[in-house]
Amino acid sequence: MNILGIESSCDECSAAVVVDGKKILSHVIASQTENHQIFYGVVPEIASRIHTEWIYGVVENTLKHSQLKLEEIDAIAVSTEPGLVGSLMVGLSFAKGLAYSLQKPLIGVNHIFAHLYACQLEFDVAYPFLGLLVSGGHTIISQVNGPDEIEVLGTTVDDACGEAFDKVAKFYQLGYPGGVAIDKLSQTGDPKAFLFPKAQLKHTKSPYDLSYSGLKTSVIHQKDQFQRGDSPKSDADLAASFQRVAIDMLLEKALLAMRERGLTRLVAGGGVAANSYLRSQLQREDKYEIYYPSLPLCTDNAAMIAGLGYENWKKRGGSDLSITVSPRVTGLHKGKPARK
Ligand code: KG4
Ligand code: ZN
């Protein structure tokens, strides 16, 4: 089954053709990074307008590279949540128009679930596994029992991990996007130059919950001392020290959940799964099977949408043409399996 996937939940305008949820025939990701760089963050209205300009060309190029004719597309999968509402609506409206005109099924896809599916495009990962979803808007530790069966074990209680990278980078003007800039700078820094505290959460519901706002505040409060002319510590030291603690905190909780749940496989997904320190630390785990996607499949992309779209189709068929978008993830609950 040839599925055309469309993703526009934030600042990536992407389309892909994927066969049977596995084989990527073509994949185009047009990033708006340059358009938001001067603001040090994604400006929602600008993002929606650019999606409107780009989406036709992105889909056209994807089809051209797939060497399929439009009539050979069997269904259109599109992200409907979570994300920026205006951006999501551009992709969904385009997908609806295409599905209606071709009289082909439309399949709505949760893009967070899709981040945890991304590895299936490159590996055959057996279920269940520990899902480590780390993006700009979400930090979720879960037990994944099937493509859409996700039991949330722990989440951040405040900032998402990627959001902390973005805010620290913005505060110190280290570059944009924050995660990429901090990762790059960290290569030349001393990760032990600053000893930032790890959050110790005592009153949360789950032992796998995380908090990033204390770490972020602590990093930001270094400004007065750190930026004085005589400080021997560099931006790179600050970046590497922050990155080490942010990722160590995450991995400690994920590995605790693996042990306590008796899981043997870990799958990472989302933009922060591109982080080189995270990937190197995961590689050292020789007791478990560890999977993370190649770099283009970590951040938002349409191949994972088309891939999970196929699984959704097999289980539930297509979506109604009246479906709409949601800024938040629906259907995820702590402590009991979520089905979406
Ligand atoms: O999954 P994604 O593209 O969008 C969301 O669903 O949020 O993730 C974007 C996030 C941003 O916070 C970005 O700074 C972060 O992923 N990110 C990274 C890296 N590459 C992207 N964080 C740390 N290290 C990276 N190499
Ligand atoms: Zn995402």
Short mmCIF file of C-alpha atoms and ligand atoms in Angstrom, two decimals:
data_model
loop_
_atom_site.label_atom_id
_atom_site.label_comp_id
_atom_site.label_asym_id
_atom_site.label_seq_id
_atom_site.Cartn_x
_atom_site.Cartn_y
_atom_site.Cartn_z
CA MET A 1 0.00 0.00 0.00
CA ASN A 2 1.53 3.34 -1.10
CA ILE A 3 0.87 6.01 1.49
CA LEU A 4 1.61 9.69 0.99
CA GLY A 5 2.45 11.22 4.38
CA ILE A 6 2.21 14.92 5.15
CA GLU A 7 3.71 16.61 8.23
CA SER A 8 3.42 20.29 9.14
CA SER A 9 3.04 20.30 12.92
CA CYS A 10 5.74 22.91 13.59
CA ASP A 11 8.38 24.41 11.30
CA GLU A 12 9.17 21.43 9.06
CA CYS A 13 7.12 21.12 5.88
CA SER A 14 7.49 17.51 4.87
CA ALA A 15 6.01 14.84 2.62
CA ALA A 16 6.96 11.21 1.97
CA VAL A 17 5.78 8.16 0.11
CA VAL A 18 6.14 4.98 2.16
CA VAL A 19 5.18 1.46 1.05
CA ASP A 20 3.43 -0.81 3.59
CA GLY A 21 4.62 1.27 6.54
CA LYS A 22 8.25 0.29 5.95
CA LYS A 23 9.90 1.24 2.68
CA ILE A 24 10.56 4.93 2.04
CA LEU A 25 10.24 5.63 -1.70
CA SER A 26 10.78 9.36 -1.37
CA HIS A 27 11.04 11.88 1.43
CA VAL A 28 11.28 15.66 1.34
CA ILE A 29 11.81 17.78 4.48
CA ALA A 30 11.81 21.55 3.94
CA SER A 31 12.92 23.27 7.13
CA GLN A 32 11.90 26.80 8.04
CA THR A 33 14.85 27.22 10.44
CA GLU A 34 16.22 30.24 8.56
CA ASN A 35 12.85 31.97 8.69
CA HIS A 36 12.61 31.78 12.49
CA GLN A 37 16.30 32.14 13.37
CA ILE A 38 16.21 35.86 14.13
CA PHE A 39 13.39 35.29 16.64
CA TYR A 40 15.21 32.44 18.43
CA GLY A 41 11.99 30.42 18.26
CA VAL A 42 9.19 29.38 15.92
CA VAL A 43 6.71 32.20 15.27
CA PRO A 44 3.39 30.37 14.76
CA GLU A 45 1.83 32.74 12.24
CA ILE A 46 4.97 32.88 10.10
CA ALA A 47 5.16 29.07 10.22
CA SER A 48 1.57 28.67 8.96
CA ARG A 49 2.05 31.15 6.14
CA ILE A 50 5.23 29.43 4.96
CA HIS A 51 3.55 26.00 5.07
CA THR A 52 0.83 27.45 2.86
CA GLU A 53 3.45 28.63 0.36
CA TRP A 54 5.55 25.47 0.40
CA ILE A 55 3.22 22.53 0.80
CA TYR A 56 2.23 22.16 -2.83
CA GLY A 57 5.87 22.14 -4.01
CA VAL A 58 6.96 19.76 -1.24
CA VAL A 59 4.23 17.24 -2.14
CA GLU A 60 4.88 17.62 -5.87
CA ASN A 61 8.62 16.99 -5.43
CA THR A 62 7.97 14.00 -3.19
CA LEU A 63 5.71 12.42 -5.79
CA LYS A 64 8.23 13.12 -8.54
CA HIS A 65 11.03 11.40 -6.58
CA SER A 66 8.80 8.43 -5.77
CA GLN A 67 8.27 7.89 -9.53
CA LEU A 68 4.64 7.11 -8.76
CA LYS A 69 1.70 8.83 -10.37
CA LEU A 70 -0.80 10.52 -8.10
CA GLU A 71 -3.35 7.79 -8.99
CA GLU A 72 -0.95 5.17 -7.61
CA ILE A 73 -1.16 6.66 -4.11
CA ASP A 74 -3.55 4.51 -2.07
CA ALA A 75 -4.12 6.79 0.93
CA ILE A 76 -3.02 10.09 2.46
CA ALA A 77 -1.77 10.17 6.06
CA VAL A 78 -1.39 13.48 7.84
CA SER A 79 -0.38 14.68 11.31
CA THR A 80 -3.34 16.05 13.20
CA GLU A 81 -1.78 16.48 16.67
CA PRO A 82 0.00 17.74 18.70
CA GLY A 83 1.56 20.92 17.33
CA LEU A 84 0.89 24.49 16.29
CA VAL A 85 -2.76 24.66 15.32
CA GLY A 86 -2.30 26.94 12.30
CA SER A 87 0.55 24.83 10.95
CA LEU A 88 -1.33 21.56 11.47
CA MET A 89 -4.37 23.00 9.71
CA VAL A 90 -2.38 23.77 6.56
CA GLY A 91 -1.26 20.13 6.25
CA LEU A 92 -4.64 18.69 7.18
CA SER A 93 -6.59 20.93 4.79
CA PHE A 94 -4.20 20.08 1.95
CA ALA A 95 -4.49 16.37 2.74
CA LYS A 96 -8.28 16.54 2.90
CA GLY A 97 -8.47 18.29 -0.47
CA LEU A 98 -6.21 15.67 -2.02
CA ALA A 99 -8.07 12.75 -0.46
CA TYR A 100 -11.42 14.14 -1.56
CA SER A 101 -10.36 14.87 -5.11
CA LEU A 102 -8.69 11.46 -5.53
CA GLN A 103 -11.45 9.67 -3.61
CA LYS A 104 -8.75 7.97 -1.50
CA PRO A 105 -8.77 7.41 2.28
CA LEU A 106 -7.50 10.08 4.65
CA ILE A 107 -5.65 8.83 7.76
CA GLY A 108 -5.13 11.14 10.74
CA VAL A 109 -1.90 10.45 12.67
CA ASN A 110 -0.71 11.49 16.13
CA HIS A 111 2.79 12.84 15.52
CA ILE A 112 4.07 11.91 19.00
CA PHE A 113 3.11 8.28 18.42
CA ALA A 114 4.81 8.60 15.04
CA HIS A 115 8.12 9.67 16.68
CA LEU A 116 8.03 6.32 18.50
CA TYR A 117 7.32 4.55 15.20
CA ALA A 118 10.21 6.23 13.30
CA CYS A 119 12.71 3.47 14.18
CA GLN A 120 10.46 0.86 12.51
CA LEU A 121 11.31 2.46 9.16
CA GLU A 122 14.93 1.42 9.64
CA PHE A 123 14.81 -1.59 11.97
CA ASP A 124 12.34 -4.31 12.90
CA VAL A 125 11.89 -3.59 16.58
CA ALA A 126 9.75 -6.13 18.43
CA TYR A 127 7.15 -4.93 20.93
CA PRO A 128 7.04 -4.20 23.82
CA PHE A 129 9.81 -1.66 24.30
CA LEU A 130 10.63 1.32 26.45
CA GLY A 131 9.75 4.43 24.47
CA LEU A 132 11.89 7.47 25.13
CA LEU A 133 10.18 10.37 23.43
CA VAL A 134 12.15 13.59 23.68
CA SER A 135 11.16 16.56 21.57
CA GLY A 136 10.71 20.32 21.81
CA GLY A 137 7.24 19.98 23.31
CA HIS A 138 7.25 16.57 25.03
CA THR A 139 9.33 14.34 27.27
CA ILE A 140 7.60 11.03 27.78
CA ILE A 141 8.91 7.73 29.15
CA SER A 142 6.50 4.97 28.17
CA GLN A 143 5.99 1.29 27.68
CA VAL A 144 5.08 0.80 24.02
CA ASN A 145 3.10 -2.40 23.48
CA GLY A 146 2.14 -1.75 19.85
CA PRO A 147 2.26 1.11 17.30
CA ASP A 148 -0.64 2.83 19.03
CA GLU A 149 -0.58 1.20 22.45
CA ILE A 150 1.41 3.49 24.67
CA GLU A 151 1.36 3.35 28.44
CA VAL A 152 2.85 6.51 29.88
CA LEU A 153 5.22 5.80 32.76
CA GLY A 154 6.67 9.24 33.36
CA THR A 155 6.75 12.72 31.89
CA THR A 156 8.36 16.04 32.57
CA VAL A 157 6.39 17.98 35.15
CA ASP A 158 7.38 21.31 33.59
CA ASP A 159 9.62 22.10 30.59
CA ALA A 160 10.25 19.52 27.89
CA CYS A 161 13.87 18.45 27.45
CA GLY A 162 14.19 20.09 24.00
CA GLU A 163 12.53 23.21 25.34
CA ALA A 164 15.24 23.48 28.04
CA PHE A 165 17.93 23.21 25.32
CA ASP A 166 16.13 25.91 23.31
CA LYS A 167 15.68 28.27 26.27
CA VAL A 168 19.28 27.99 27.49
CA ALA A 169 20.55 28.58 23.93
CA LYS A 170 18.26 31.58 23.53
CA PHE A 171 19.29 33.09 26.87
CA TYR A 172 23.00 32.87 26.08
CA GLN A 173 22.49 33.45 22.33
CA LEU A 174 24.35 30.23 21.53
CA GLY A 175 22.58 29.61 18.21
CA TYR A 176 19.36 28.29 16.74
CA PRO A 177 17.81 25.73 16.92
CA GLY A 178 19.00 25.53 20.51
CA GLY A 179 19.46 21.76 20.71
CA VAL A 180 21.60 21.59 17.60
CA ALA A 181 23.68 24.61 18.67
CA ILE A 182 24.32 23.25 22.19
CA ASP A 183 25.17 19.80 20.84
CA LYS A 184 27.72 21.31 18.44
CA LEU A 185 29.27 23.69 20.97
CA SER A 186 29.52 20.90 23.55
CA GLN A 187 31.98 19.01 21.34
CA THR A 188 34.74 21.39 22.44
CA GLY A 189 33.56 22.03 26.01
CA ASP A 190 34.32 20.50 29.38
CA PRO A 191 31.14 18.75 30.61
CA LYS A 192 32.36 19.04 34.20
CA ALA A 193 33.23 22.75 34.10
CA PHE A 194 29.93 23.67 35.76
CA LEU A 195 28.29 21.38 38.29
CA PHE A 196 24.60 21.89 37.65
CA PRO A 197 22.14 20.10 39.96
CA LYS A 198 19.98 17.20 38.86
CA ALA A 199 16.34 17.63 39.82
CA GLN A 200 15.29 15.39 42.72
CA LEU A 201 11.52 14.98 42.56
CA LYS A 202 9.95 13.77 45.78
CA HIS A 203 6.26 14.49 45.40
CA THR A 204 5.44 13.40 41.88
CA LYS A 205 3.04 10.59 41.08
CA SER A 206 5.59 8.54 39.21
CA PRO A 207 9.23 7.70 39.99
CA TYR A 208 9.94 8.19 36.28
CA ASP A 209 8.82 11.83 36.17
CA LEU A 210 11.38 14.49 35.30
CA SER A 211 11.78 18.22 35.74
CA TYR A 212 13.84 20.58 33.61
CA SER A 213 12.85 24.00 34.87
CA GLY A 214 15.23 23.90 37.89
CA LEU A 215 18.17 22.92 35.70
CA LYS A 216 17.31 25.62 33.17
CA THR A 217 17.05 28.27 35.91
CA SER A 218 20.31 27.15 37.45
CA VAL A 219 22.10 27.43 34.09
CA ILE A 220 20.61 30.86 33.44
CA HIS A 221 21.67 32.07 36.91
CA GLN A 222 25.30 31.52 35.98
CA LYS A 223 25.14 34.60 33.79
CA ASP A 224 26.58 37.19 36.19
CA GLN A 225 29.57 35.13 37.22
CA PHE A 226 30.10 33.36 33.94
CA GLN A 227 29.99 36.29 31.57
CA ARG A 228 32.42 38.48 33.52
CA GLY A 229 35.52 39.16 31.46
CA ASP A 230 37.86 37.24 33.75
CA SER A 231 35.87 33.96 33.71
CA PRO A 232 38.07 31.15 32.41
CA LYS A 233 34.98 29.16 31.40
CA SER A 234 33.68 29.28 27.86
CA ASP A 235 30.29 29.03 26.14
CA ALA A 236 31.33 25.52 25.13
CA ASP A 237 31.93 24.55 28.77
CA LEU A 238 28.50 25.87 29.74
CA ALA A 239 26.83 24.02 26.85
CA ALA A 240 28.61 20.73 27.57
CA SER A 241 27.89 20.92 31.31
CA PHE A 242 24.19 21.62 30.76
CA GLN A 243 23.89 18.91 28.09
CA ARG A 244 25.53 16.30 30.32
CA VAL A 245 23.10 16.85 33.18
CA ALA A 246 20.01 17.19 30.95
CA ILE A 247 20.73 13.89 29.19
CA ASP A 248 22.01 12.01 32.26
CA MET A 249 18.77 12.85 34.10
CA LEU A 250 16.74 11.52 31.21
CA LEU A 251 18.70 8.30 30.85
CA GLU A 252 18.68 7.56 34.58
CA LYS A 253 14.86 7.61 34.58
CA ALA A 254 14.56 5.67 31.34
CA LEU A 255 16.95 2.94 32.52
CA LEU A 256 15.21 2.75 35.90
CA ALA A 257 11.91 2.17 34.09
CA MET A 258 13.54 -0.49 31.86
CA ARG A 259 14.82 -2.38 34.89
CA GLU A 260 11.64 -2.12 36.92
CA ARG A 261 9.42 -3.07 33.99
CA GLY A 262 11.70 -5.89 32.88
CA LEU A 263 11.97 -4.44 29.38
CA THR A 264 14.92 -5.37 27.19
CA ARG A 265 14.55 -2.92 24.28
CA LEU A 266 14.70 0.87 24.25
CA VAL A 267 13.56 3.03 21.35
CA ALA A 268 14.32 6.76 21.30
CA GLY A 269 12.50 9.27 19.12
CA GLY A 270 11.93 13.01 18.67
CA GLY A 271 14.33 15.88 17.98
CA VAL A 272 16.49 15.38 21.09
CA ALA A 273 17.14 11.76 20.00
CA ALA A 274 19.52 13.41 17.49
CA ASN A 275 21.74 14.54 20.37
CA SER A 276 25.23 13.10 20.01
CA TYR A 277 25.87 12.77 23.77
CA LEU A 278 22.53 10.95 24.23
CA ARG A 279 23.38 8.60 21.35
CA SER A 280 26.88 7.90 22.65
CA GLN A 281 25.58 7.16 26.15
CA LEU A 282 22.92 4.84 24.73
CA GLN A 283 25.54 2.98 22.71
CA ARG A 284 27.33 2.07 25.93
CA GLU A 285 24.29 0.16 27.21
CA ASP A 286 25.28 -3.38 26.29
CA LYS A 287 22.63 -5.11 28.42
CA TYR A 288 19.77 -3.90 26.22
CA GLU A 289 18.79 -3.63 22.56
CA ILE A 290 19.00 0.08 21.82
CA TYR A 291 17.45 1.82 18.82
CA TYR A 292 17.42 5.43 17.70
CA PRO A 293 16.50 6.76 14.25
CA SER A 294 18.95 8.23 11.73
CA LEU A 295 19.14 12.03 12.05
CA PRO A 296 16.47 13.00 9.46
CA LEU A 297 13.98 10.67 11.14
CA CYS A 298 14.53 12.13 14.64
CA THR A 299 13.06 15.57 14.04
CA ASP A 300 9.60 16.11 12.55
CA ASN A 301 9.24 14.27 9.24
CA ALA A 302 6.52 12.84 7.02
CA ALA A 303 8.01 9.35 6.60
CA MET A 304 7.10 8.46 10.18
CA ILE A 305 3.58 9.83 9.56
CA ALA A 306 3.12 7.67 6.46
CA GLY A 307 4.60 4.69 8.34
CA LEU A 308 2.30 4.91 11.34
CA GLY A 309 -0.56 5.87 9.00
CA TYR A 310 -0.30 2.38 7.50
CA GLU A 311 -0.60 0.76 10.94
CA ASN A 312 -3.60 2.98 11.77
CA TRP A 313 -5.21 2.02 8.46
CA LYS A 314 -4.74 -1.71 9.09
CA LYS A 315 -6.34 -1.41 12.51
CA ARG A 316 -9.09 1.12 12.01
CA GLY A 317 -9.32 2.11 8.35
CA GLY A 318 -9.44 5.76 7.31
CA SER A 319 -10.52 8.85 9.21
CA ASP A 320 -13.59 10.94 8.60
CA LEU A 321 -13.13 13.96 6.33
CA SER A 322 -14.41 16.12 9.19
CA ILE A 323 -11.44 15.37 11.50
CA THR A 324 -9.68 18.38 12.96
CA VAL A 325 -6.38 19.24 14.65
CA SER A 326 -5.40 19.43 18.31
CA PRO A 327 -2.53 21.40 19.89
CA ARG A 328 -2.12 18.70 22.56
CA VAL A 329 -1.76 14.94 22.53
CA THR A 330 -5.05 13.24 23.16
CA GLY A 331 -5.44 9.65 24.28
CA LEU A 332 -2.31 9.44 26.45
CA HIS A 333 -2.91 8.56 30.08
CA LYS A 334 -0.55 7.76 32.88
CA GLY A 335 -0.76 4.32 34.38
CA LYS A 336 -3.11 2.75 31.91
CA PRO A 337 -2.60 1.77 28.29
CA ALA A 338 -3.52 4.54 25.87
CA ARG A 339 -5.10 3.66 22.55
CA LYS A 340 -5.31 6.17 19.73
O1 KG4 B 1 10.69 16.41 17.30
P1 KG4 B 1 10.98 17.82 16.97
O2 KG4 B 1 11.51 18.13 15.60
O3 KG4 B 1 9.73 18.74 17.16
C1 KG4 B 1 8.81 18.58 18.18
O4 KG4 B 1 7.93 17.71 18.06
O5 KG4 B 1 8.98 19.34 19.18
O6 KG4 B 1 12.02 18.32 18.09
C2 KG4 B 1 12.55 19.61 18.10
C3 KG4 B 1 13.42 19.75 19.33
C4 KG4 B 1 13.93 21.16 19.57
O7 KG4 B 1 13.76 21.49 20.94
C5 KG4 B 1 15.40 21.05 19.22
O8 KG4 B 1 16.22 22.00 19.92
C6 KG4 B 1 15.71 19.64 19.65
O9 KG4 B 1 14.58 18.90 19.22
N1 KG4 B 1 16.92 19.09 19.01
C7 KG4 B 1 18.01 18.72 19.70
C8 KG4 B 1 18.96 18.30 18.73
N2 KG4 B 1 18.41 18.42 17.49
C9 KG4 B 1 17.13 18.91 17.68
N3 KG4 B 1 18.25 18.70 21.02
C10 KG4 B 1 19.47 18.27 21.43
N4 KG4 B 1 20.45 17.88 20.57
C11 KG4 B 1 20.24 17.86 19.23
N5 KG4 B 1 21.20 17.46 18.39
ZN ZN B 2 7.84 16.24 16.79
#
